[in-house]
Amino acid sequence: MPLTASVAGERLAAYLKRAQMQQKDLAIHLGIEPSYVSRMVKGHVNWTTGQYFGQIASKLHLLDTEIKELNQAVVIEIATHEGSSQSFRREESDLSEELKKAVEIYKSIDPLIEDLHVQMALAQAGSFKGGPKTTQEWIIYFNDIRNWLKKSS
């Protein structure tokens, strides 16, 4: 069962303090208005069940146990996709050469593509129905996803 918005807000305030981060800095990282982060901290918006949960957990370096306490459903997804650090390294070597080339070419334009979690998500999603094959297709695919995410938020 998810936390209430007020309890989630208290936890977010504590995590921000621990990370020595201000609400406005988190808002910039998420690409949202600082007032929205303020609403999360004040308990008006339950961030543990919202679209920014993963980004917040990552940016504030939440521990697996903290994530599990906040949202049980997300832990299952994270554990499935990330696994242990050993299996994560093994999966990194499974990235296609074309995706790796796309990362090298495009990282100066959008550094987000360098994030290994982003690369793993691209590779996993790209495996459906054949997915991108060439370096250029991977770059287009990455941009399509970025644009879609911006429109949906």
PDB file of C-alpha atoms in Angstrom:
ATOM      1  CA  MET A   1       0.000   0.000   0.000  1.00  0.00           C
ATOM      2  CA  PRO A   2       1.471   3.396  -0.991  1.00  0.00           C
ATOM      3  CA  LEU A   3       2.350   6.017   1.575  1.00  0.00           C
ATOM      4  CA  THR A   4       0.017   8.930   2.115  1.00  0.00           C
ATOM      5  CA  ALA A   5       0.988  12.147   0.363  1.00  0.00           C
ATOM      6  CA  SER A   6       1.819  13.847   3.673  1.00  0.00           C
ATOM      7  CA  VAL A   7       4.122  11.039   4.849  1.00  0.00           C
ATOM      8  CA  ALA A   8       5.739  10.912   1.404  1.00  0.00           C
ATOM      9  CA  GLY A   9       6.280  14.674   1.620  1.00  0.00           C
ATOM     10  CA  GLU A  10       7.999  14.358   4.992  1.00  0.00           C
ATOM     11  CA  ARG A  11      10.275  11.678   3.598  1.00  0.00           C
ATOM     12  CA  LEU A  12      11.090  13.770   0.519  1.00  0.00           C
ATOM     13  CA  ALA A  13      12.029  16.712   2.755  1.00  0.00           C
ATOM     14  CA  ALA A  14      14.340  14.429   4.756  1.00  0.00           C
ATOM     15  CA  TYR A  15      15.941  12.987   1.608  1.00  0.00           C
ATOM     16  CA  LEU A  16      16.525  16.479   0.200  1.00  0.00           C
ATOM     17  CA  LYS A  17      18.161  17.526   3.467  1.00  0.00           C
ATOM     18  CA  ARG A  18      20.352  14.417   3.524  1.00  0.00           C
ATOM     19  CA  ALA A  19      21.436  15.052  -0.069  1.00  0.00           C
ATOM     20  CA  GLN A  20      22.030  18.721   0.792  1.00  0.00           C
ATOM     21  CA  MET A  21      19.814  19.663  -2.120  1.00  0.00           C
ATOM     22  CA  GLN A  22      17.229  22.396  -2.371  1.00  0.00           C
ATOM     23  CA  GLN A  23      13.788  21.931  -3.865  1.00  0.00           C
ATOM     24  CA  LYS A  24      14.639  24.221  -6.771  1.00  0.00           C
ATOM     25  CA  ASP A  25      17.671  22.073  -7.672  1.00  0.00           C
ATOM     26  CA  LEU A  26      15.531  18.950  -7.767  1.00  0.00           C
ATOM     27  CA  ALA A  27      12.973  20.792  -9.892  1.00  0.00           C
ATOM     28  CA  ILE A  28      15.676  21.767 -12.384  1.00  0.00           C
ATOM     29  CA  HIS A  29      16.871  18.166 -12.573  1.00  0.00           C
ATOM     30  CA  LEU A  30      13.319  16.942 -13.180  1.00  0.00           C
ATOM     31  CA  GLY A  31      12.529  19.723 -15.648  1.00  0.00           C
ATOM     32  CA  ILE A  32       9.494  20.876 -13.669  1.00  0.00           C
ATOM     33  CA  GLU A  33       8.403  24.005 -11.825  1.00  0.00           C
ATOM     34  CA  PRO A  34       9.835  24.410  -8.300  1.00  0.00           C
ATOM     35  CA  SER A  35       6.293  24.944  -7.037  1.00  0.00           C
ATOM     36  CA  TYR A  36       5.456  21.361  -8.030  1.00  0.00           C
ATOM     37  CA  VAL A  37       8.334  20.009  -5.926  1.00  0.00           C
ATOM     38  CA  SER A  38       7.090  22.230  -3.103  1.00  0.00           C
ATOM     39  CA  ARG A  39       3.649  20.637  -3.419  1.00  0.00           C
ATOM     40  CA  MET A  40       5.306  17.204  -3.137  1.00  0.00           C
ATOM     41  CA  VAL A  41       7.221  18.211  -0.001  1.00  0.00           C
ATOM     42  CA  LYS A  42       4.119  19.759   1.576  1.00  0.00           C
ATOM     43  CA  GLY A  43       2.179  16.543   0.997  1.00  0.00           C
ATOM     44  CA  HIS A  44      -0.227  17.851  -1.636  1.00  0.00           C
ATOM     45  CA  VAL A  45       1.141  15.522  -4.338  1.00  0.00           C
ATOM     46  CA  ASN A  46       2.188  11.927  -3.670  1.00  0.00           C
ATOM     47  CA  TRP A  47       5.497  11.703  -5.500  1.00  0.00           C
ATOM     48  CA  THR A  48       5.955   8.008  -4.596  1.00  0.00           C
ATOM     49  CA  THR A  49       3.248   6.974  -7.048  1.00  0.00           C
ATOM     50  CA  GLY A  50       3.901   9.611  -9.713  1.00  0.00           C
ATOM     51  CA  GLN A  51       5.907   9.733 -12.899  1.00  0.00           C
ATOM     52  CA  TYR A  52       8.931  11.375 -11.233  1.00  0.00           C
ATOM     53  CA  PHE A  53       9.488   8.695  -8.598  1.00  0.00           C
ATOM     54  CA  GLY A  54      12.343   6.949 -10.404  1.00  0.00           C
ATOM     55  CA  GLN A  55      14.154  10.171 -11.237  1.00  0.00           C
ATOM     56  CA  ILE A  56      13.806  11.453  -7.678  1.00  0.00           C
ATOM     57  CA  ALA A  57      15.002   8.160  -6.201  1.00  0.00           C
ATOM     58  CA  SER A  58      17.998   8.198  -8.511  1.00  0.00           C
ATOM     59  CA  LYS A  59      18.919  11.862  -8.011  1.00  0.00           C
ATOM     60  CA  LEU A  60      18.640  11.628  -4.220  1.00  0.00           C
ATOM     61  CA  HIS A  61      20.520   8.293  -4.171  1.00  0.00           C
ATOM     62  CA  LEU A  62      17.829   6.463  -2.250  1.00  0.00           C
ATOM     63  CA  LEU A  63      18.753   3.044  -0.939  1.00  0.00           C
ATOM     64  CA  ASP A  64      16.939  -0.059  -2.137  1.00  0.00           C
ATOM     65  CA  THR A  65      15.357  -0.420   1.298  1.00  0.00           C
ATOM     66  CA  GLU A  66      14.078   3.161   1.153  1.00  0.00           C
ATOM     67  CA  ILE A  67      12.651   2.642  -2.316  1.00  0.00           C
ATOM     68  CA  LYS A  68      10.961  -0.544  -1.133  1.00  0.00           C
ATOM     69  CA  GLU A  69       9.355   1.308   1.784  1.00  0.00           C
ATOM     70  CA  LEU A  70       8.134   4.067  -0.522  1.00  0.00           C
ATOM     71  CA  ASN A  71       6.705   2.014  -3.360  1.00  0.00           C
ATOM     72  CA  GLN A  72       6.790  -1.782  -3.412  1.00  0.00           C
ATOM     73  CA  ALA A  73       5.732  -2.019  -7.068  1.00  0.00           C
ATOM     74  CA  VAL A  74       8.692   0.018  -8.285  1.00  0.00           C
ATOM     75  CA  VAL A  75      11.178  -2.137  -6.414  1.00  0.00           C
ATOM     76  CA  ILE A  76      10.040  -5.167  -8.356  1.00  0.00           C
ATOM     77  CA  GLU A  77      10.604  -3.313 -11.614  1.00  0.00           C
ATOM     78  CA  ILE A  78      13.992  -1.953 -10.543  1.00  0.00           C
ATOM     79  CA  ALA A  79      15.154  -5.353  -9.329  1.00  0.00           C
ATOM     80  CA  THR A  80      14.039  -6.937 -12.584  1.00  0.00           C
ATOM     81  CA  HIS A  81      15.827  -4.423 -14.780  1.00  0.00           C
ATOM     82  CA  GLU A  82      18.948  -3.663 -12.778  1.00  0.00           C
ATOM     83  CA  GLY A  83      19.658  -6.858 -10.900  1.00  0.00           C
ATOM     84  CA  SER A  84      22.957  -7.085  -9.087  1.00  0.00           C
ATOM     85  CA  SER A  85      25.969  -5.052 -10.122  1.00  0.00           C
ATOM     86  CA  GLN A  86      27.524  -8.211 -11.573  1.00  0.00           C
ATOM     87  CA  SER A  87      24.553  -8.995 -13.799  1.00  0.00           C
ATOM     88  CA  PHE A  88      24.317  -5.312 -14.728  1.00  0.00           C
ATOM     89  CA  ARG A  89      27.903  -5.382 -16.037  1.00  0.00           C
ATOM     90  CA  ARG A  90      27.089  -8.502 -17.999  1.00  0.00           C
ATOM     91  CA  GLU A  91      24.087  -6.777 -19.570  1.00  0.00           C
ATOM     92  CA  GLU A  92      26.202  -3.723 -20.435  1.00  0.00           C
ATOM     93  CA  SER A  93      28.399  -5.928 -22.599  1.00  0.00           C
ATOM     94  CA  ASP A  94      25.233  -7.076 -24.390  1.00  0.00           C
ATOM     95  CA  LEU A  95      24.539  -3.586 -25.797  1.00  0.00           C
ATOM     96  CA  SER A  96      24.708  -3.543 -29.567  1.00  0.00           C
ATOM     97  CA  GLU A  97      27.756  -1.966 -31.174  1.00  0.00           C
ATOM     98  CA  GLU A  98      25.490   0.445 -33.035  1.00  0.00           C
ATOM     99  CA  LEU A  99      23.905   1.640 -29.794  1.00  0.00           C
ATOM    100  CA  LYS A 100      27.382   2.131 -28.311  1.00  0.00           C
ATOM    101  CA  LYS A 101      28.384   4.161 -31.389  1.00  0.00           C
ATOM    102  CA  ALA A 102      25.202   6.225 -31.074  1.00  0.00           C
ATOM    103  CA  VAL A 103      26.106   6.995 -27.454  1.00  0.00           C
ATOM    104  CA  GLU A 104      29.605   8.127 -28.439  1.00  0.00           C
ATOM    105  CA  ILE A 105      28.327  10.331 -31.255  1.00  0.00           C
ATOM    106  CA  TYR A 106      25.347  11.847 -29.448  1.00  0.00           C
ATOM    107  CA  LYS A 107      26.625  12.289 -25.864  1.00  0.00           C
ATOM    108  CA  SER A 108      27.961  15.794 -26.567  1.00  0.00           C
ATOM    109  CA  ILE A 109      24.479  16.836 -27.747  1.00  0.00           C
ATOM    110  CA  ASP A 110      22.477  15.169 -24.975  1.00  0.00           C
ATOM    111  CA  PRO A 111      24.504  13.735 -22.057  1.00  0.00           C
ATOM    112  CA  LEU A 112      21.500  11.740 -20.820  1.00  0.00           C
ATOM    113  CA  ILE A 113      22.280   9.096 -23.433  1.00  0.00           C
ATOM    114  CA  GLU A 114      25.510   8.324 -21.527  1.00  0.00           C
ATOM    115  CA  ASP A 115      23.542   7.091 -18.520  1.00  0.00           C
ATOM    116  CA  LEU A 116      23.871   3.313 -18.449  1.00  0.00           C
ATOM    117  CA  HIS A 117      20.294   2.951 -17.204  1.00  0.00           C
ATOM    118  CA  VAL A 118      19.084   4.908 -20.233  1.00  0.00           C
ATOM    119  CA  GLN A 119      21.157   2.710 -22.537  1.00  0.00           C
ATOM    120  CA  MET A 120      19.781  -0.435 -20.943  1.00  0.00           C
ATOM    121  CA  ALA A 121      16.224   0.885 -21.284  1.00  0.00           C
ATOM    122  CA  LEU A 122      16.839   1.763 -24.933  1.00  0.00           C
ATOM    123  CA  ALA A 123      18.296  -1.669 -25.620  1.00  0.00           C
ATOM    124  CA  GLN A 124      15.467  -3.455 -23.870  1.00  0.00           C
ATOM    125  CA  ALA A 125      12.706  -1.417 -25.505  1.00  0.00           C
ATOM    126  CA  GLY A 126      14.490  -1.493 -28.846  1.00  0.00           C
ATOM    127  CA  SER A 127      14.443  -5.270 -28.931  1.00  0.00           C
ATOM    128  CA  PHE A 128      10.695  -5.313 -29.593  1.00  0.00           C
ATOM    129  CA  LYS A 129       9.751  -5.840 -33.257  1.00  0.00           C
ATOM    130  CA  GLY A 130      13.368  -5.755 -34.371  1.00  0.00           C
ATOM    131  CA  GLY A 131      14.136  -2.294 -33.017  1.00  0.00           C
ATOM    132  CA  PRO A 132      16.776   0.113 -34.312  1.00  0.00           C
ATOM    133  CA  LYS A 133      19.775  -1.389 -36.078  1.00  0.00           C
ATOM    134  CA  THR A 134      21.999   1.468 -37.250  1.00  0.00           C
ATOM    135  CA  THR A 135      23.700   4.178 -35.237  1.00  0.00           C
ATOM    136  CA  GLN A 136      21.423   6.808 -36.800  1.00  0.00           C
ATOM    137  CA  GLU A 137      18.300   4.754 -36.003  1.00  0.00           C
ATOM    138  CA  TRP A 138      19.382   4.547 -32.333  1.00  0.00           C
ATOM    139  CA  ILE A 139      19.815   8.335 -32.184  1.00  0.00           C
ATOM    140  CA  ILE A 140      16.394   8.879 -33.778  1.00  0.00           C
ATOM    141  CA  TYR A 141      14.870   6.326 -31.398  1.00  0.00           C
ATOM    142  CA  PHE A 142      16.427   8.062 -28.370  1.00  0.00           C
ATOM    143  CA  ASN A 143      15.103  11.454 -29.507  1.00  0.00           C
ATOM    144  CA  ASP A 144      11.643  10.058 -30.191  1.00  0.00           C
ATOM    145  CA  ILE A 145      11.478   8.701 -26.647  1.00  0.00           C
ATOM    146  CA  ARG A 146      12.757  11.999 -25.173  1.00  0.00           C
ATOM    147  CA  ASN A 147      10.123  13.939 -27.132  1.00  0.00           C
ATOM    148  CA  TRP A 148       7.375  11.529 -26.123  1.00  0.00           C
ATOM    149  CA  LEU A 149       8.356  11.811 -22.454  1.00  0.00           C
ATOM    150  CA  LYS A 150       8.327  15.620 -22.633  1.00  0.00           C
ATOM    151  CA  LYS A 151       4.832  15.594 -24.157  1.00  0.00           C
ATOM    152  CA  SER A 152       3.462  13.159 -21.577  1.00  0.00           C
ATOM    153  CA  SER A 153       4.702  15.100 -18.554  1.00  0.00           C
TER     154      SER A 153
END
